[in-house]
Structures are given as structure tokens and as C-alpha cells.
């Protein structure tokens, strides 16, 4: 608490100092964008110093001993904790809140679109709300799974006591609040309205809120890069004895592949935004066609990150879903090795397909073919992952609890997203579909279907581990069905709308599209309502849910072999890994041995399935 | 951190200062990531202006800066080798040399910027790339100098030894990386365009 | 790099290697400059210089070979 307060004060002071000094040096007004830029940078430094870097790193830089925080209990969640489990929960809570905020913006958008003509929002306001919705949701999609489950699960799954760089990990998380503040403060400077993609020339000439967008999103990029760095280093250097690359749980592999992408390609997003900032405040002309610049440069830089970013969103989701499916169908993961190869192949291919977002941009014609081909190549490894999910379920002993429900719905959702992607990857069809509601429906199926549904799968599967309490399964299934039905009713009509002339990012539309839009809007409110149930489920389970015990799902991976929630350093003794993680159905298969603990057995589902919250140990 | 375990134990397990494998890999990954940032800017330069360059480039100064940075690389290299062999006096001297050379480099960049402002200001297409790339690189030189200063000071206070000098190794690696980026930036801005 | 403490001879060998490398880099830089100012459209001519200089820096100055021993040992 004290740290947080200090961080806020230092942050504000830093902003004032940076902005004022700049103003004194160059004149003009305090609200000028240059002042905002320097204010933000100094404020960010002040914030980080106040939250805990000052106590740890900065003191050590000057040869002083670090002051470690000695806060205990729930207060750890409000301060600079280096415990990966605390950080995982911090991410989880933060991004659920951001998801809900983005959801509110979505409701406003659908309210406006329920009828043709101008309603509650004029065209400018509409673009601002739409841009805010977009960037908040993209932030959720990029960081929610890697931040929360990546932090919480990866070290335990590989038998380590923490991440490789615990302090860096804390800094990585505490970079997020300034991002949220920066974005939400944008209306004070007139908001940003260039969408989450921030294409110039608009993003160079629009209101001052765009500069806050640039600063906040660059900070967010820094956080993703550092997070990726930490995850990779942890996986490479911190595995328990016997945890060979071939024995890594599949989520760890997925986090590894996604982290590779975010470590490297995020820099291109940062670069593209820095160039926007330079054009705005330093008078450069990178995107000014009249002065010899090239607006298409931005699109190339941007998509060189932002296409791979969709795999940062979805690969960890693949991991969570595959974990859940293998544990809850009591079968070894089908084609483990092929899945690993596919994850890495997707990560590799993801950097050579970016221009499929630019087929109608006017870029050189000869680029169309290669980018179309490369994009369609990615369907192959993606298909392998699908096959693995289906074949693992095939003739398994399905344990139809909420997490498996979500995982199976996920298969359908992502299938819809992937199949519609083919039409967008194909130049001939994309020329008509680009910038229409078909694209909107496509990426909602892939991102909301592929990432949010996987996130929910993960929440329902690991909630007992994180909190030590079970979720009400009946409510969970009601929520899953409610959400899924609402989702189809909202987004299926949007494919039709797209092919019938409804443009993307537009507040008004031809009158004859009103019926389908109204239907989609009403469904969207129905869909939005389901999240109230989710909040109720999570809060009531956290307070009153029955005790979960160590291993309510009788799962084999390491995180289930310790108490719920796990003890401070995860393991009391050093675990030794002796076998494959998913040896279900093989009598004497074992994954790990612990000092002072019996080998990890793999009970049959009958045994495990009886009674919620039964303590199996 | 909960107080149930001793804070010292927590500290030494989670945050040991000398874990060569993790530290080295972490730094290499960071540098790999930075390489992507530099590549983004270097390729932007080629996209907007090919290899065109103006006639007024101060080639002499640029060559001098290149050699200055090279000189600072060898002094940084010597500083690291010295600490690896417990030769504190040499370490001390070479670190200071590196810092001074780095500062001189920045002064040179200042002169360069000043000339550029009249010859090819930021609102020309070459000027945009020039200020962007040189500015990005100078920013890295500046952070490198600050980091060298911190490590030099800690070394002076007796913090490192031959078996425990990761920060020295790390900061020197970073410094060489900044030089490595210059190897690409220098021809990009000054040489590819020919004369 | 060897970690022999108090081993002046060892230190001298290491440093000598550094000087050789720096010398090579300086020569490469000067030749690069001469090539650039004499040849028309020198881009392709300069690429080998960039690769050679970068390679030397990575190999000698940045000890890129320590990447080979980074795995935690469980591979
Ligand atoms: C399975 C293979 C996939 C293919 C072939 C594919 C193809 C495409 C193509 C060609 C576009 C550009 C459409 C246009 O603007 O005209 C597009 C847009 C988009 N896709 Fe996909 N996609 C696939 C999977 C995904 C996944 C997994 C995600 C996210 C998790 C995703 C998220 C998006 C987003 C966000 C956009 C819109 C970007 C924007 O303009 O704002 N896609 N997709
Ligand atoms: Cu894409």
C-alpha cells in the first residue's frame, strides 16, 4: 500500500517536473505534445522508482543493500511482489478489469449501431469509443494469458521456485497501470480516433490524445518484451532435474513460442509508434507523402508486429486448451511432438505473412502472391493442433465439467475463425471483404473465440489451484452456454452484414442493414450480461466455494502435486522429473518424484469424478 | 514476501547475483530484441529514401566517431579482461577511459546534429532518418555510459572479483552491442550512397 | 575467456587478442571508407565489410560462443 501510494505521488510529480521543464525550455503551452511526452517519460520513471525499483535495483546500483518488502497477506497484491504467483494473480485481476472496461465500450458501440443514422454518438465520438475498445481488448488479448497463467504456471510446471528474474517480473507487471492510465486519460487531450491500428496520416494529424496512445502502447510493448524475455530464460535455465525438452507440459511450450514472438517482433510496433510520435512532435516526415515519406511504411512496420501478435494471443490459448483437454479426457496428449513442432513453426511463419493485411493498400502487386501463399501455409500447423485436440478427446473418458465445456466450445469457435480467415487470406475474395464486417466477425471468432474462451478455460481449470476453492460447476456450465449462444447470435450476423455492404469502423450504415444490426446489438447486450454471472461465480467461489484440495482434477502435471494455493516456494523439496507429463491410461507411468512425497499417481476418472472438492490425497 | 521464511534465504535463492547461465541468456535475448528495433529503423530509412544521401555530409567527423567508438570498445574489452583477472587498477583505468570516450562520442554527435539542422533538417526525408537513427544510437550510448558509471563505481567500492563480475561482463557486452549497431548504421547513413 | 586470477600472462594474452581484433576492425573501417568513396553505388561492396566487422565484434568482444553453454543442463 505504502509503495503504491509512493508510486502514484512520484508518478504525478515526475509528470509535472518533466512537463514543466520542457515548457520552460521551449515555451509554448504546458499542454503541448512535447511537454506531454517528456512529462510522461519522467512520470513513468517516477512511478517505477516509487513502486519498488528504488528500494531494490536503484539502491544496489549505488552500492546500498536492497530493501525487500516484508508485506504479507492480501497486501502483497497491491505492492511490488517478486513472487511469480502473486504477479500472476495481479495480472489476472488487472486484465479481467480491463476486459470489463473494454466490454463497456463494446456495449456503447453496439448501442449506437442498433439503428441507422446518428444516435447517442456522433461520428467522431464513435471513432473514439471504437478505438478505445479496440486497444483495450488487444491489450487483454496479448497479455492476459501470458501474464497471468504464464507467470503462475510456467515456473511450477517446470519444477522451479520462481521465474529467472523475479524483480524484472515485478517491474513488467507494474508497467501496466501507467498504460491503462495513459489510455484512459486520452480524453483530456481530445481522445484518439485512429483505431487500435493507428494508421497515418490520420494518426499524425488528429487530436492530442493520440500521443498518449503512442506513449501508453509503447510502454505496453516494453512490458511484453520484458515478460517474454523472462519466460524464455526461465524455461531454458530453470527446469528441474529430469525435465527435458520432450517432457515439458504443452502449455510451457506454447508460452515459449509466444514469448519468442513477443520478445522480437514487438520492437516493430514500438518503432512504428515512435515514428508516429516523431512525426507529430519532432517535425520529421516519415509518413508525409508530400515531403517524400511513405504512409505504407507504417503499415509494414505495424503488421510485422501485429500479425505475429495474433499468435502471441492465441498460442498460449492453444496451450491452456490442450492441457485441459488431455487432463479431462484422461488420455495422453495426441501427437505431442507434432504439436510442439507446430507451435514453433507457427511462431516462425508468423513473421512472413504480415502483408495479407495490406492487399488493398496499394502496395506492389508482386507481393500479393507470396503473402497469400505464406498465410495459407500457417493453416497447416494450426490444423495439426486442431487434430491433436480432437484426437485427444476421441474415445477419451470425458469429464464434462466447466473447463472441458469451454475447451470443446473453443474448438468450434476457433474453427469458425480459422475457416473465415482463408477467405481473407485469398487476395481475390479479400479485395471485397477487406474493411468490412466480415473481418470484424473473423477476428472476434479468432480472438474472443480463440483467446478469451481459452482464457476462461484456464480460469475454470486452475481456479481451484490458485484459490484453493471449487467453482460452482452448474453455474459455470450455464455461463458457458449463455456466453456461447450470445456470441453466435452477435457475430454470425456480422459475416452476413460484411458481405452485404456494411463497412468496418463506421457509425452509420445503409438503412436496409438495420434489421441485422439491431439483432446483433440485442444479442450483444445478452452476451455482455453473461459477464455479470462470471463475476458472481468467481467472487462467490473465492469466498464460499468448497475446499478444493491439492488435486481436484487428479491431474498429472507438477502444479497439481503441491497444495492449493501452492506454498511460498512452490515445492518443499526438489522435484525430479522421471517421465512424460501425460501418461494417462498407462498403469505405471509417472511424471515426477518428490523428496518426501510419493510418486505422482494417475488415478482413474471414476475415482476422481466423485464429488466436487473431494480431497484426493 | 511473507515473513515465514527468512528474507535472506528468499533473497539468495531467487535473486542470486551471479547466475551466469540465466544472466547471460537474459542479456542475449534483450540484445536480440534490440536488434529488431534497430532493424526496424534501418529498414525504414531504406524504404523512405533508399540509399540517397545529401552532399554536405561531414564524412570526416563520421569516420572519426566510428574510430572513437572502436577505441572505446578495446578499452571496455580490457576493463572486462582486467576484472576477470583481478587486476583492479587496470579495470579502473579502462572503465574511465571508456566512459570518457563515450562522452566524447556524444559531443561529436552534438556537433553533427548542429550541422545537420542547417544542411538537412528533420523535415527533409534524409534528415528524418538521420535524426532518428543517430538519435536512437546516441540514446543507447548515453544509457551505456550511465551503466558503465554504475559498474565502475561499484567496482571501485570493491564489489566484484574474478569469480564474480557478471555486471562488468554484462555492461561491457552491452557496450560492444552499441558499437555493433553502429557498424550497420554508419554505412546506412554515410556510405551506401557513394560519393 | 579463462578466469585465471592473478595470472598476468593470461591477462596479457587476452588483451593482445583484443588489440589484434581492434586493429583488424580499424583497417576494415578505413578500407570500407575508401571503397565507399571510390566505387559508384557501393552498397553491395560494403556488405562484406559489415559482416566481417560484426562477426569480429560478436565473436571476440561479445564472446558469442558462451551461447553454446547456456542451457540449464537438462537438454
Ligand atoms: C487461421 C488462420 C488465419 C488466417 C488465414 C487469417 C487471415 C486474416 C487476414 C487475411 C486478415 C486481413 C483481413 C482484411 O483486413 O482484409 C485478417 C484479419 C485479422 N485477423 Fe486473422 N487470420 C487467421 C487467424 C487469426 C487469429 C488466430 C487471430 C487472433 C488471435 C486473428 C486476428 C485477426 C485480426 C485482429 C484481424 C483484423 C486486423 C485489423 O485490421 O484490425 N486472425 N486475418
Ligand atoms: Cu494477420
Coordinates of C-alpha atoms in Angstrom, one line a residue, chain A residues 101-515:
Chain A
X101 CA -13.9 -1.9 -19.4
X102 CA -13.4 -2.8 -23.0
X103 CA -16.7 -4.6 -22.7
X104 CA -18.5 -1.4 -21.6
X105 CA -17.1 0.3 -24.7
X106 CA -18.4 -2.5 -26.8
X107 CA -21.9 -2.1 -25.4
X108 CA -21.8 1.6 -26.2
X109 CA -20.7 0.8 -29.8
X110 CA -23.5 -1.7 -30.3
X111 CA -26.0 0.7 -28.8
X112 CA -25.0 3.2 -31.4
X113 CA -25.1 0.7 -34.2
X114 CA -28.6 -0.7 -33.2
X115 CA -30.1 1.9 -35.5
X116 CA -29.0 3.5 -38.7
X117 CA -28.3 7.2 -38.5
X118 CA -26.7 9.1 -35.7
X119 CA -27.8 8.1 -32.2
X120 CA -26.0 8.7 -28.9
X121 CA -22.7 9.2 -30.6
X122 CA -21.7 11.5 -33.4
X123 CA -19.2 10.1 -36.0
X124 CA -16.2 11.5 -34.1
X125 CA -17.2 10.2 -30.7
X126 CA -18.0 6.8 -32.3
X127 CA -14.5 6.5 -33.7
X128 CA -13.0 7.4 -30.3
X129 CA -15.1 4.8 -28.4
X130 CA -14.3 2.2 -31.1
X131 CA -10.6 3.0 -30.8
X132 CA -10.6 2.7 -27.1
X133 CA -12.5 -0.6 -27.2
X134 CA -10.0 -1.9 -29.8
X135 CA -6.8 -1.1 -28.0
X136 CA -8.1 -2.2 -24.6
X137 CA -9.2 -5.5 -25.9
X138 CA -6.0 -6.0 -27.9
X139 CA -4.0 -5.4 -24.7
X140 CA -6.1 -8.0 -22.9
X141 CA -5.6 -10.5 -25.8
X142 CA -1.9 -10.0 -25.9
X143 CA -1.1 -10.1 -22.2
X144 CA -3.9 -11.7 -20.2
X145 CA -2.9 -15.4 -20.7
X146 CA 0.8 -15.0 -20.8
X147 CA 0.8 -12.5 -17.9
X148 CA -1.4 -14.5 -15.6
X149 CA -1.0 -18.2 -16.5
X150 CA 2.4 -17.7 -18.0
X151 CA 3.6 -16.3 -14.7
X152 CA 1.6 -18.5 -12.4
X153 CA 2.0 -21.9 -14.1
X154 CA 5.3 -21.9 -16.1
X155 CA 7.7 -22.0 -13.1
X156 CA 5.6 -24.6 -11.2
X157 CA 5.1 -26.7 -14.2
X158 CA 8.8 -27.0 -14.8
X159 CA 9.6 -27.5 -11.2
X160 CA 11.2 -24.2 -10.4
X161 CA 10.7 -22.0 -7.4
X162 CA 10.2 -18.7 -9.3
X163 CA 10.9 -17.0 -12.6
X164 CA 14.5 -16.4 -13.7
X165 CA 14.3 -12.7 -13.0
X166 CA 11.8 -12.1 -10.2
X167 CA 12.3 -8.4 -9.9
X168 CA 12.2 -7.8 -13.6
X169 CA 8.9 -9.7 -13.5
X170 CA 7.5 -7.3 -10.9
X171 CA 8.6 -4.3 -13.0
X172 CA 7.0 -5.9 -16.0
X173 CA 3.7 -6.1 -14.2
X174 CA 3.9 -2.6 -12.8
X175 CA 4.5 -1.1 -16.2
X176 CA 0.8 -2.0 -16.9
X177 CA -1.0 0.5 -14.7
X178 CA 0.6 3.5 -16.5
X179 CA -0.6 2.0 -19.8
X180 CA -4.1 1.9 -18.5
X181 CA -3.9 5.4 -17.0
X182 CA -2.4 6.8 -20.2
X183 CA -5.1 5.3 -22.4
X184 CA -7.9 6.3 -20.1
X185 CA -6.5 9.8 -19.7
X186 CA -6.6 10.4 -23.5
X187 CA -10.0 12.1 -23.5
X188 CA -8.3 15.0 -21.6
X189 CA -6.3 15.8 -24.7
X190 CA -9.2 15.1 -27.1
X191 CA -9.0 11.3 -27.4
X192 CA -7.6 9.2 -30.2
X193 CA -9.7 8.1 -33.1
X194 CA -7.4 6.2 -35.4
X195 CA -8.4 2.7 -34.3
X196 CA -6.1 0.3 -32.5
X197 CA -4.0 0.2 -35.7
X198 CA -3.3 4.0 -35.6
X199 CA -2.6 4.3 -39.3
X200 CA -1.1 7.6 -40.5
X201 CA -1.7 10.1 -42.0
X202 CA -4.7 10.3 -39.6
X203 CA -2.7 9.4 -36.5
X204 CA -0.2 12.1 -37.3
X205 CA -2.7 14.9 -37.6
X206 CA -5.6 14.0 -35.2
X207 CA -6.2 15.2 -31.6
X208 CA -3.5 15.2 -28.9
X209 CA -5.0 12.0 -27.3
X210 CA -3.1 10.1 -30.0
X211 CA 0.2 11.0 -28.3
X212 CA -1.0 9.4 -25.1
X213 CA -2.0 6.3 -27.1
X214 CA 1.5 6.2 -28.6
X215 CA 3.2 6.5 -25.2
X216 CA 1.0 4.1 -23.4
X217 CA 1.1 1.4 -26.1
X218 CA 4.9 1.7 -26.3
X219 CA 5.1 1.2 -22.6
X220 CA 2.9 -1.8 -23.0
X221 CA 5.2 -3.1 -25.7
X222 CA 8.2 -2.8 -23.3
X223 CA 6.3 -4.8 -20.8
X224 CA 5.6 -7.6 -23.3
X225 CA 9.2 -7.7 -24.4
X226 CA 10.5 -8.0 -20.8
X227 CA 7.8 -10.6 -20.0
X228 CA 8.8 -12.7 -23.0
X229 CA 12.4 -12.4 -22.1
X230 CA 11.7 -13.7 -18.6
X231 CA 9.6 -16.6 -19.7
X232 CA 12.2 -17.8 -22.2
X233 CA 15.1 -17.5 -19.8
X234 CA 13.1 -19.3 -17.1
X235 CA 12.2 -22.2 -19.4
X236 CA 15.7 -22.6 -20.7
X237 CA 17.6 -22.3 -17.5
X238 CA 15.3 -23.2 -14.6
X239 CA 13.9 -26.7 -15.4
X240 CA 14.0 -29.2 -12.6
X241 CA 16.3 -32.2 -13.0
X242 CA 14.9 -34.6 -15.5
X243 CA 12.6 -32.0 -17.1
X244 CA 13.9 -32.5 -20.6
X245 CA 12.5 -30.5 -23.5
X246 CA 10.5 -33.6 -24.5
X247 CA 8.8 -33.7 -21.1
X248 CA 7.7 -30.1 -20.9
X249 CA 3.9 -29.7 -20.4
X250 CA 2.4 -28.4 -23.6
X251 CA 1.4 -25.0 -22.1
X252 CA 5.1 -24.4 -21.3
X253 CA 5.9 -24.9 -25.0
X254 CA 3.1 -22.7 -26.0
X255 CA 4.3 -19.9 -23.7
X256 CA 7.8 -20.4 -25.0
X257 CA 6.7 -20.0 -28.7
X258 CA 4.5 -17.0 -27.9
X259 CA 7.3 -15.4 -25.9
X260 CA 9.7 -15.7 -28.7
X261 CA 7.3 -13.7 -30.9
X262 CA 6.7 -11.0 -28.4
X263 CA 10.3 -10.7 -27.4
X264 CA 11.4 -10.0 -31.0
X265 CA 8.6 -8.6 -33.1
X266 CA 7.1 -6.2 -30.5
X267 CA 10.0 -3.9 -31.3
X268 CA 8.5 -3.2 -34.7
X269 CA 5.3 -1.9 -33.1
X270 CA 7.4 0.3 -30.8
X271 CA 9.3 1.5 -33.8
X272 CA 6.2 2.3 -35.8
X273 CA 4.7 4.3 -32.9
X274 CA 8.0 6.1 -32.2
X275 CA 8.0 7.2 -35.8
X276 CA 4.4 8.5 -35.4
X277 CA 5.5 10.4 -32.3
X278 CA 8.5 11.9 -34.1
X279 CA 6.3 13.0 -37.0
X280 CA 3.9 14.6 -34.5
X281 CA 6.3 16.3 -32.2
X282 CA 9.8 16.5 -33.8
X283 CA 8.7 17.5 -37.3
X284 CA 10.0 14.5 -39.2
X285 CA 8.3 13.5 -42.3
X286 CA 8.3 9.7 -42.4
X287 CA 4.7 9.4 -43.2
X288 CA 4.2 12.6 -45.1
X289 CA 3.8 11.7 -48.8
X290 CA 4.2 15.3 -49.8
X291 CA 7.7 15.6 -48.3
X292 CA 8.9 12.2 -49.6
X293 CA 7.7 10.0 -46.8
X294 CA 5.5 6.9 -47.2
X295 CA 2.4 6.1 -45.1
X296 CA 2.7 2.5 -46.3
X297 CA 5.9 2.2 -44.3
X298 CA 3.8 2.4 -41.2
X299 CA 1.6 -0.4 -42.3
X300 CA 4.5 -2.7 -43.0
X301 CA 6.2 -2.0 -39.6
X302 CA 2.9 -2.2 -37.8
X303 CA 1.8 -5.6 -39.3
X304 CA 5.2 -7.0 -38.9
X305 CA 4.4 -7.0 -35.3
X306 CA 0.6 -7.1 -35.3
X307 CA 0.2 -10.2 -37.3
X308 CA 2.6 -12.2 -35.2
X309 CA 0.8 -10.7 -32.2
X310 CA -2.3 -12.6 -33.1
X311 CA -0.2 -15.7 -32.3
X312 CA 1.0 -14.2 -29.1
X313 CA -2.7 -14.0 -28.3
X314 CA -3.7 -17.4 -29.4
X315 CA -0.7 -19.8 -28.9
X316 CA -0.9 -19.6 -25.0
X317 CA -4.6 -20.2 -25.5
X318 CA -3.8 -23.4 -27.5
X319 CA -1.6 -24.5 -24.6
X320 CA -4.3 -24.0 -21.9
X321 CA -7.0 -25.7 -24.0
X322 CA -4.7 -28.7 -24.8
X323 CA -3.7 -29.1 -21.2
X324 CA -7.4 -29.1 -20.1
X325 CA -8.4 -31.5 -22.8
X326 CA -5.7 -34.0 -22.0
X327 CA -6.3 -33.9 -18.3
X328 CA -10.1 -34.0 -18.5
X329 CA -10.3 -36.7 -21.1
X330 CA -7.8 -38.8 -19.3
X331 CA -5.7 -39.5 -22.3
X332 CA -2.2 -38.6 -23.2
X333 CA -2.0 -35.6 -25.5
X334 CA -2.3 -36.9 -29.0
X335 CA 0.8 -36.2 -31.2
X336 CA 2.7 -34.2 -28.5
X337 CA 5.8 -33.9 -30.7
X338 CA 3.9 -32.8 -33.7
X339 CA 2.1 -30.2 -31.6
X340 CA 5.5 -28.8 -30.4
X341 CA 6.8 -28.6 -33.9
X342 CA 3.6 -26.9 -35.0
X343 CA 3.8 -24.3 -32.2
X344 CA 7.4 -23.4 -33.2
X345 CA 6.5 -23.5 -36.9
X346 CA 3.6 -21.1 -36.4
X347 CA 6.0 -18.8 -34.5
X348 CA 8.4 -18.9 -37.3
X349 CA 5.9 -18.5 -40.2
X350 CA 4.1 -15.7 -38.4
X351 CA 6.8 -13.2 -39.3
X352 CA 6.5 -13.7 -43.1
X353 CA 2.8 -13.1 -43.7
X354 CA 2.1 -9.6 -42.5
X355 CA 1.2 -8.0 -45.8
X356 CA -2.0 -10.1 -46.0
X357 CA -3.5 -7.1 -44.2
X358 CA -2.4 -4.8 -47.0
X359 CA -3.8 -6.4 -50.1
X360 CA -5.9 -3.4 -50.9
X361 CA -3.4 -0.8 -49.6
X362 CA -1.8 -0.2 -53.0
X363 CA 1.4 -2.0 -52.2
X364 CA 3.4 -3.6 -55.0
X365 CA 1.3 -6.1 -56.9
X366 CA 4.0 -8.8 -57.0
X367 CA 3.8 -9.1 -53.2
X368 CA 0.3 -10.4 -53.2
X369 CA 1.0 -14.0 -54.3
X370 CA 3.8 -14.7 -51.8
X371 CA 2.0 -13.3 -48.9
X372 CA -1.2 -15.2 -49.8
X373 CA 0.7 -18.4 -50.0
X374 CA 2.7 -17.9 -46.8
X375 CA -0.6 -17.1 -44.9
X376 CA -2.3 -20.2 -46.1
X377 CA 0.8 -22.2 -45.1
X378 CA 0.1 -21.4 -41.5
X379 CA -3.2 -23.3 -41.7
X380 CA -1.2 -26.5 -41.8
X381 CA 0.4 -26.3 -38.3
X382 CA -2.8 -24.8 -37.0
X383 CA -4.6 -27.8 -38.3
X384 CA -2.2 -30.1 -36.6
X385 CA -3.1 -28.5 -33.3
X386 CA -6.8 -28.9 -34.0
X387 CA -6.3 -32.6 -34.9
X388 CA -4.4 -33.1 -31.6
X389 CA -7.3 -31.5 -29.6
X390 CA -9.9 -33.6 -31.4
X391 CA -7.9 -36.9 -31.4
X392 CA -7.2 -36.4 -27.7
X393 CA -10.9 -36.1 -27.0
X394 CA -11.6 -39.1 -29.3
X395 CA -12.8 -42.0 -27.1
X396 CA -11.5 -40.4 -24.0
X397 CA -13.2 -40.6 -20.7
X398 CA -14.6 -37.1 -20.9
X399 CA -15.2 -35.5 -17.6
X400 CA -17.8 -32.9 -18.5
X401 CA -17.0 -30.1 -16.1
X402 CA -17.0 -26.4 -16.9
X403 CA -13.3 -26.3 -18.1
X404 CA -13.8 -29.1 -20.6
X405 CA -17.1 -27.5 -21.7
X406 CA -15.1 -24.3 -22.5
X407 CA -12.3 -26.2 -24.2
X408 CA -14.8 -28.0 -26.5
X409 CA -16.6 -24.9 -27.4
X410 CA -13.2 -23.3 -28.1
X411 CA -12.7 -25.9 -30.8
X412 CA -15.8 -24.8 -32.6
X413 CA -15.1 -21.1 -32.2
X414 CA -11.6 -21.2 -33.4
X415 CA -12.6 -23.4 -36.3
X416 CA -15.0 -20.7 -37.4
X417 CA -12.3 -18.1 -37.1
X418 CA -9.8 -20.1 -39.0
X419 CA -12.0 -21.1 -41.9
X420 CA -13.2 -17.5 -42.4
X421 CA -9.5 -16.5 -42.3
X422 CA -8.9 -18.4 -45.5
X423 CA -11.3 -16.1 -47.4
X424 CA -9.4 -13.1 -46.1
X425 CA -6.0 -14.6 -47.0
X426 CA -7.1 -15.1 -50.5
X427 CA -6.5 -12.0 -52.5
X428 CA -9.4 -12.4 -54.8
X429 CA -12.0 -12.6 -52.0
X430 CA -10.2 -10.2 -49.6
X431 CA -10.5 -7.4 -52.1
X432 CA -14.2 -7.4 -51.4
X433 CA -14.1 -8.4 -47.8
X434 CA -11.4 -6.1 -46.5
X435 CA -12.5 -3.4 -44.1
X436 CA -16.0 -4.9 -43.9
X437 CA -17.8 -6.5 -41.0
X438 CA -16.7 -9.9 -42.3
X439 CA -13.3 -9.0 -41.0
X440 CA -14.8 -7.9 -37.7
X441 CA -16.6 -11.2 -37.3
X442 CA -13.5 -13.1 -38.3
X443 CA -11.3 -11.6 -35.7
X444 CA -13.9 -11.8 -33.0
X445 CA -14.2 -15.5 -33.6
X446 CA -10.4 -15.9 -33.5
X447 CA -9.6 -13.5 -30.7
X448 CA -12.7 -13.7 -28.5
X449 CA -13.3 -17.3 -29.5
X450 CA -9.7 -18.4 -29.6
X451 CA -8.2 -16.3 -26.8
X452 CA -10.9 -15.3 -24.4
X453 CA -12.5 -18.8 -24.5
X454 CA -9.2 -20.3 -23.8
X455 CA -8.6 -17.8 -21.0
X456 CA -11.9 -18.8 -19.5
X457 CA -11.0 -22.5 -19.9
X458 CA -7.8 -21.7 -18.0
X459 CA -9.6 -19.7 -15.3
X460 CA -12.1 -22.5 -14.6
X461 CA -9.5 -25.2 -14.7
X462 CA -6.9 -23.6 -12.5
X463 CA -9.1 -21.6 -10.2
X464 CA -9.1 -24.4 -7.6
X465 CA -5.3 -24.3 -7.7
X466 CA -5.0 -20.6 -7.4
X467 CA -7.6 -20.0 -4.7
X468 CA -7.9 -23.4 -3.1
X469 CA -11.7 -23.4 -3.7
X470 CA -14.0 -25.0 -6.2
X471 CA -16.3 -23.2 -8.6
X472 CA -20.0 -24.0 -8.8
X473 CA -20.0 -26.2 -11.8
X474 CA -23.7 -25.9 -12.6
X475 CA -23.4 -22.1 -12.8
X476 CA -20.2 -22.5 -14.7
X477 CA -21.9 -24.5 -17.4
X478 CA -24.8 -22.1 -17.5
X479 CA -22.3 -19.3 -18.0
X480 CA -20.5 -21.2 -20.8
X481 CA -23.8 -21.8 -22.7
X482 CA -25.1 -18.3 -22.2
X483 CA -21.8 -16.8 -23.4
X484 CA -21.6 -19.1 -26.4
X485 CA -25.1 -18.6 -27.5
X486 CA -24.8 -14.8 -27.1
X487 CA -21.6 -14.9 -29.0
X488 CA -23.0 -16.7 -32.0
X489 CA -26.1 -14.5 -32.1
X490 CA -23.9 -11.4 -32.0
X491 CA -21.2 -12.3 -34.5
X492 CA -22.7 -14.7 -37.0
X493 CA -25.0 -12.0 -38.5
X494 CA -21.8 -9.8 -38.9
X495 CA -20.5 -12.2 -41.6
X496 CA -23.7 -11.6 -43.5
X497 CA -23.5 -7.8 -42.8
X498 CA -20.0 -7.8 -44.1
X499 CA -20.8 -9.5 -47.4
X500 CA -23.8 -7.2 -47.8
X501 CA -22.0 -3.9 -47.7
X502 CA -21.5 -3.0 -44.0
X503 CA -18.2 -1.2 -43.6
X504 CA -16.0 -1.6 -40.7
X505 CA -15.3 1.4 -38.3
X506 CA -18.3 3.4 -39.3
X507 CA -21.1 4.9 -37.1
X508 CA -23.8 4.8 -39.8
X509 CA -24.8 2.4 -42.4
X510 CA -27.4 1.8 -45.2
X511 CA -30.9 1.5 -43.9
X512 CA -31.6 -1.9 -45.3
X513 CA -28.9 -3.3 -42.9
X514 CA -30.8 -2.1 -39.9
X515 CA -32.6 -5.4 -39.1

